[in-house]
Short mmCIF file of N, CA and C in Angstrom, two decimals:
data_model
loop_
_atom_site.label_atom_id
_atom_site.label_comp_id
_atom_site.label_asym_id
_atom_site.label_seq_id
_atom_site.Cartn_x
_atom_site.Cartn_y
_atom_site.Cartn_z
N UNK A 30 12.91 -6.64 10.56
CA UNK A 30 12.19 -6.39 9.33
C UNK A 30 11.36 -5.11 9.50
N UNK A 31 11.16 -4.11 8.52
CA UNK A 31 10.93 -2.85 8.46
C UNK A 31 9.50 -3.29 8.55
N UNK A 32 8.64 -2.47 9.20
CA UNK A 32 7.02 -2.52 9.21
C UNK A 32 6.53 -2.29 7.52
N UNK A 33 5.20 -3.21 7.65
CA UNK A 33 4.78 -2.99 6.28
C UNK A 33 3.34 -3.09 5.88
N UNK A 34 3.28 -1.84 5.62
CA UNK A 34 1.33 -1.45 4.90
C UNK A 34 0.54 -2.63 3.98
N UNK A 35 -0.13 -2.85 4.65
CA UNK A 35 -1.20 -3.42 3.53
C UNK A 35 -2.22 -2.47 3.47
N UNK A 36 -2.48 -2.20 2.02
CA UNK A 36 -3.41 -0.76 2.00
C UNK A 36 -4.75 -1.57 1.32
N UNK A 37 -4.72 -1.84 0.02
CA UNK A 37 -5.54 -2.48 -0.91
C UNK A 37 -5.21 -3.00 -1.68
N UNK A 38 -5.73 -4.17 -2.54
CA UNK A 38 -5.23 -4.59 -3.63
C UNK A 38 -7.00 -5.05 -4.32
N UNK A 39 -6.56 -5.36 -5.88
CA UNK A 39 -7.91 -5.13 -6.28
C UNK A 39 -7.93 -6.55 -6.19
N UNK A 40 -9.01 -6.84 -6.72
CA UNK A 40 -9.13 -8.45 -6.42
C UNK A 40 -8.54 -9.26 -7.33
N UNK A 41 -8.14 -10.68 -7.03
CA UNK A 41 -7.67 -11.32 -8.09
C UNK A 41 -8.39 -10.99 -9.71
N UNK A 42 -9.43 -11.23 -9.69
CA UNK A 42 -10.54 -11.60 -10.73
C UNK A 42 -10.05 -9.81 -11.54
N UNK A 43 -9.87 -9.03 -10.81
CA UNK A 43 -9.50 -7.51 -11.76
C UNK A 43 -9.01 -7.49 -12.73
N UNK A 44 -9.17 -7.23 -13.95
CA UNK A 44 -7.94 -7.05 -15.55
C UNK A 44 -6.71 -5.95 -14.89
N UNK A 45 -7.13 -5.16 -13.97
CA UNK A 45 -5.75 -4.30 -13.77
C UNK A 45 -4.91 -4.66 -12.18
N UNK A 46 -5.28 -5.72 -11.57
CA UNK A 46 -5.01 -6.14 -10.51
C UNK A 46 -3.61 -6.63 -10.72
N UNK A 47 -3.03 -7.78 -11.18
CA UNK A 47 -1.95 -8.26 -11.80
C UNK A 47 -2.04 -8.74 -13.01
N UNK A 48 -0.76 -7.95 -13.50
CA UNK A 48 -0.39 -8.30 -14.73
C UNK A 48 1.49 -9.25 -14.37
N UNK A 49 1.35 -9.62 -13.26
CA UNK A 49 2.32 -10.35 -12.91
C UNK A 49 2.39 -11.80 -13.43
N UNK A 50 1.51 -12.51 -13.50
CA UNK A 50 1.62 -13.64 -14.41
C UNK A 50 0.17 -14.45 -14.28
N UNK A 51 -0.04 -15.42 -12.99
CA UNK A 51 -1.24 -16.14 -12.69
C UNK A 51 -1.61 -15.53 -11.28
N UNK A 52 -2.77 -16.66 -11.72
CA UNK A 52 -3.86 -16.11 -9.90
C UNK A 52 -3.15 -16.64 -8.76
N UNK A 53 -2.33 -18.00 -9.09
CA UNK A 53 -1.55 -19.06 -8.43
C UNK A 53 -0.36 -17.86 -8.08
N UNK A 54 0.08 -17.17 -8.69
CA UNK A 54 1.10 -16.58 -8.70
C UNK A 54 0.94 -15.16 -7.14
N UNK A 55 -0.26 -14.88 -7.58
CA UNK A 55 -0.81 -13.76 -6.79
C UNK A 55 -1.39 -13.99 -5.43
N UNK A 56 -1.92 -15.64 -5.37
CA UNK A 56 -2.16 -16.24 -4.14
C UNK A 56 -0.58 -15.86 -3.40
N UNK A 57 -0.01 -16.85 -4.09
CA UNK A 57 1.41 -16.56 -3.18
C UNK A 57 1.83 -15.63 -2.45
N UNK A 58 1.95 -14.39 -3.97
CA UNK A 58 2.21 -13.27 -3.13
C UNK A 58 1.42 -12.57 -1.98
N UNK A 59 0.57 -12.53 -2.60
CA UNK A 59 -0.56 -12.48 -1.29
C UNK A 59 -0.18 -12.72 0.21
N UNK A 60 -0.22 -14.58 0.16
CA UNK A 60 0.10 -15.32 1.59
C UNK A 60 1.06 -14.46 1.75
N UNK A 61 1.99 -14.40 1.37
CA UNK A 61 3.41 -13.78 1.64
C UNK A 61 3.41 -12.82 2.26
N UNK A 62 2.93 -11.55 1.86
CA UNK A 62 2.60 -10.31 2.67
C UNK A 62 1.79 -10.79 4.04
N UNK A 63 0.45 -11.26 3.48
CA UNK A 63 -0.15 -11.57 5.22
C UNK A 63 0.72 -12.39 6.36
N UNK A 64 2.13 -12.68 5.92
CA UNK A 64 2.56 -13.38 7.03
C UNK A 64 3.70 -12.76 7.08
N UNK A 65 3.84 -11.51 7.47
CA UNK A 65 4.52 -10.59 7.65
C UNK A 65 3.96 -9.35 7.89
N UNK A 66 2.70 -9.62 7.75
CA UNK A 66 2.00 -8.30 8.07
C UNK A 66 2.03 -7.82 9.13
N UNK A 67 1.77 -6.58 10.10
CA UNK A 67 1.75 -6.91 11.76
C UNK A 67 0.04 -6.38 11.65
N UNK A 68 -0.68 -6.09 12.71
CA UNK A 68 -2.31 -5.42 13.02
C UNK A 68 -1.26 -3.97 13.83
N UNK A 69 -2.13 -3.25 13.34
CA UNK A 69 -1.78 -1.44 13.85
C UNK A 69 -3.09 -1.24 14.18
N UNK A 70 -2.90 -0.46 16.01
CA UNK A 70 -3.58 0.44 16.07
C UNK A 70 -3.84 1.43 15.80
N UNK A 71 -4.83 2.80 15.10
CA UNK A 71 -4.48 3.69 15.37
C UNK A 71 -4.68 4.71 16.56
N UNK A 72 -3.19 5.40 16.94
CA UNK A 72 -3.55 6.53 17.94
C UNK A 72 -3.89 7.71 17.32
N UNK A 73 -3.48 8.42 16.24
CA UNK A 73 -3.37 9.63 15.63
C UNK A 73 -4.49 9.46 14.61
N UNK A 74 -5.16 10.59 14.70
CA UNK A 74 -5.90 10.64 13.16
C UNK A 74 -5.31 11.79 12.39
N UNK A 75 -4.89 11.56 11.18
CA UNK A 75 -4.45 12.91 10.33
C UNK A 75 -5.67 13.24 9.80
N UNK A 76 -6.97 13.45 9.50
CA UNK A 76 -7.79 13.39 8.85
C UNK A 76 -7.82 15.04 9.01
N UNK A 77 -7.91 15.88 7.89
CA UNK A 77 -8.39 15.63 6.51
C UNK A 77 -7.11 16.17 5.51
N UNK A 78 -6.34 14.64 4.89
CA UNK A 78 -5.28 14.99 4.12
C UNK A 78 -5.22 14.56 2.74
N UNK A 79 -6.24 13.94 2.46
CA UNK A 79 -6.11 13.49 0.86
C UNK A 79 -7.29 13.89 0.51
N UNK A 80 -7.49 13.61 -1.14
CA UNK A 80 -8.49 14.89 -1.93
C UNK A 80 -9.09 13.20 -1.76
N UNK A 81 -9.30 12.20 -1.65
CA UNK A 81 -10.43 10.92 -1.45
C UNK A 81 -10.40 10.49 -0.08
N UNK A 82 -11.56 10.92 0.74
CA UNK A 82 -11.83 10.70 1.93
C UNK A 82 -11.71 8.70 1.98
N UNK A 83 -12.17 8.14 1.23
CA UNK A 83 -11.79 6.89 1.33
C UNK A 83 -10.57 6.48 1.51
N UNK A 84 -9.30 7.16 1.30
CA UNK A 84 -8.25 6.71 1.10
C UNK A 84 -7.26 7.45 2.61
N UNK A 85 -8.42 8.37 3.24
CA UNK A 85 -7.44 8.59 4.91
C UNK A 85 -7.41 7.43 5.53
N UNK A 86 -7.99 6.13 5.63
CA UNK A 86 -8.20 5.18 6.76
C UNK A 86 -6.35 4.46 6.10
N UNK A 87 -6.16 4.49 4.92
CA UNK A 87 -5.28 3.11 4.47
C UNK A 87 -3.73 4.54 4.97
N UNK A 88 -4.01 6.03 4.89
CA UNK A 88 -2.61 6.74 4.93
C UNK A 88 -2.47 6.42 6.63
N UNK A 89 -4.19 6.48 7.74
CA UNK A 89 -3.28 6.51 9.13
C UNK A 89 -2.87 5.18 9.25
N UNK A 90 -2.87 4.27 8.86
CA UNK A 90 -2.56 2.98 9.33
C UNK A 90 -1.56 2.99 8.37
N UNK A 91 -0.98 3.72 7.55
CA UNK A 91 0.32 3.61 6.83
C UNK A 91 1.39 4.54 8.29
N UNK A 92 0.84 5.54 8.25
CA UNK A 92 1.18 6.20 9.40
C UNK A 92 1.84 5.84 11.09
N UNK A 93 0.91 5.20 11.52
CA UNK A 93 0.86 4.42 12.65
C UNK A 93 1.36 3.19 12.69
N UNK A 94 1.92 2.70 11.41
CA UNK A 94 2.83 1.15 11.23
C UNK A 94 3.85 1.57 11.05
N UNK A 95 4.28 2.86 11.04
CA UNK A 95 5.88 3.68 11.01
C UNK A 95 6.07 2.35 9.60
N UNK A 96 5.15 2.59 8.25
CA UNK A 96 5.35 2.04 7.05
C UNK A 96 6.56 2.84 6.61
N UNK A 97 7.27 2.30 5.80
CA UNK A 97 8.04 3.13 5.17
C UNK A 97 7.85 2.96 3.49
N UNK A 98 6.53 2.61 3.07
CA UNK A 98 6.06 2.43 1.53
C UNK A 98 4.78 2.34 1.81
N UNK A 99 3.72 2.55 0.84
CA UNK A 99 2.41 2.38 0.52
C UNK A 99 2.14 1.83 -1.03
N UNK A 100 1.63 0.61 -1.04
CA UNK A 100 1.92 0.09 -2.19
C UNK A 100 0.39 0.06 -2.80
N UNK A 101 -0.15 0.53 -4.01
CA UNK A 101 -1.30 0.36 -4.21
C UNK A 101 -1.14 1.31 -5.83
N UNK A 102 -2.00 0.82 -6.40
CA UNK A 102 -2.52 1.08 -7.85
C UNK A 102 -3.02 3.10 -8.06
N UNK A 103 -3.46 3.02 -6.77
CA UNK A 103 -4.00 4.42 -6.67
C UNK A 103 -3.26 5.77 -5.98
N UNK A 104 -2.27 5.38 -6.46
CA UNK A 104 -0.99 6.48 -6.27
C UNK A 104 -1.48 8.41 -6.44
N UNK A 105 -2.32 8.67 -7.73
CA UNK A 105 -2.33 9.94 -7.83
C UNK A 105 -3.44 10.18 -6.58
N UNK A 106 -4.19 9.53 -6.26
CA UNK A 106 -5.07 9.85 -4.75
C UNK A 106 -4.21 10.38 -3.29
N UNK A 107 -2.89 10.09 -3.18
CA UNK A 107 -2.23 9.79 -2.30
C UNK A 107 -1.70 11.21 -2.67
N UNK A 108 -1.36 11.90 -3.89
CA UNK A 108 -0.01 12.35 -3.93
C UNK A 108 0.76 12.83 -3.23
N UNK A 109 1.39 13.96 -2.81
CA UNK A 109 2.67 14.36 -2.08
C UNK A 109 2.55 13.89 -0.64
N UNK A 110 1.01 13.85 0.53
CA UNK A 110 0.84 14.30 1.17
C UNK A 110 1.58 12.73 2.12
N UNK A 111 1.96 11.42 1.70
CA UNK A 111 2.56 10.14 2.64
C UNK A 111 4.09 11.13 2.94
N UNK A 112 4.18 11.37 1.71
CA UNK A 112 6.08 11.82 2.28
C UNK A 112 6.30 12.75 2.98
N UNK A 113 5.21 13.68 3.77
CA UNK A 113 5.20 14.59 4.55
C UNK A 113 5.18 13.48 5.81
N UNK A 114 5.19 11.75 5.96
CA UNK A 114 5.28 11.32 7.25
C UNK A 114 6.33 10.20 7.16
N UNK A 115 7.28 10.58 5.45
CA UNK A 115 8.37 9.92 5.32
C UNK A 115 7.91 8.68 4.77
N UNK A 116 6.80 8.20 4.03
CA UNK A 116 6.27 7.36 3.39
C UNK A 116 6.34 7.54 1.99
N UNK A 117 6.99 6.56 1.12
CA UNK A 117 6.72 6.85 -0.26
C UNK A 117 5.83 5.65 -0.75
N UNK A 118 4.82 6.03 -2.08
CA UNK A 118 3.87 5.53 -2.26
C UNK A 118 4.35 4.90 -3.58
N UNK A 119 4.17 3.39 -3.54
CA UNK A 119 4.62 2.53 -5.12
C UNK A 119 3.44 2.42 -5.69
N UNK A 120 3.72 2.15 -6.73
CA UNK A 120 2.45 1.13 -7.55
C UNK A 120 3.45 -0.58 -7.14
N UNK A 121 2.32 -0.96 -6.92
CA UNK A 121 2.72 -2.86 -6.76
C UNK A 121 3.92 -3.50 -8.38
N UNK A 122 4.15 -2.61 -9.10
CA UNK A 122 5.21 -3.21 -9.75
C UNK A 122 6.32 -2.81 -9.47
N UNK A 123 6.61 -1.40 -8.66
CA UNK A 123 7.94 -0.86 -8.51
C UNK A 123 8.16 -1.72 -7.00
N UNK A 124 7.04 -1.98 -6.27
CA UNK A 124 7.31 -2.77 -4.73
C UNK A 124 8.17 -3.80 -5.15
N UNK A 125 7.51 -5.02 -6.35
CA UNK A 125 8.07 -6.02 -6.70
C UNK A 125 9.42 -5.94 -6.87
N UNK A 126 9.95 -4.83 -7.75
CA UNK A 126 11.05 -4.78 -8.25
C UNK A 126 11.91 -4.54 -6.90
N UNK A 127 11.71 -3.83 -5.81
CA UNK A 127 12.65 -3.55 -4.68
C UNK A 127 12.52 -4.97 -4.05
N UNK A 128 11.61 -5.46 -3.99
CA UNK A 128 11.58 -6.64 -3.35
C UNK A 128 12.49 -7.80 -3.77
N UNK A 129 12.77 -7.82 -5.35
CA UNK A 129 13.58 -8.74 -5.90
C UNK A 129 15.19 -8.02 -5.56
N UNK A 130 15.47 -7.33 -5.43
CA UNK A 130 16.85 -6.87 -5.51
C UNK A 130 17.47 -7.41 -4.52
#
């Protein structure tokens, strides 16, 4: 199984968190990811590559999990600079959709 980023997700209770169906629904998915998740160290720091200093900690540990996606709501923060380490960045509805196929 391909390594896989957990970056952020907003909280259940968010209006823009899921629009997937219920909270029951989102627990699931949730569990689901955390039990597949692995813990990454990081060795490398890329720092300074995105225009939101908050958002270098979630690219090196996208980095250093040899992720091959970054799934999170806040895509234009990220822009070009994951696929310069072969990472492409979803929003959590296009993840879903690869996930179902």
């Amino acid at each position: 199984m391909p390594p896989f980023c957990y970056a952020s997700l907003y909280p259940v209770s968010h209006p823009k968190a899921f629009q997937l169906k219920t909270k029951s629904f989102v627990a699931i998915f949730l569990d689901a990811v955390l039990a597949i998740a692995e813990s990454v160290k990081a060795h490398f720091l890329w720092r300074p590559q995105l225009r939101d200093p908050g958002d270098e900690m979630v690219l090196e540990t996208a980095v250093n999990g040899r992720a091959d996606a970054l799934v999170t709501f806040n895509v234009r923060d990220f822009g070009s600079v994951p696929e310069r380490f072969g990472i492409e960045v979803l929003i959590p509805r296009e993840a879903i959709k690869r996930i179902r196929r």
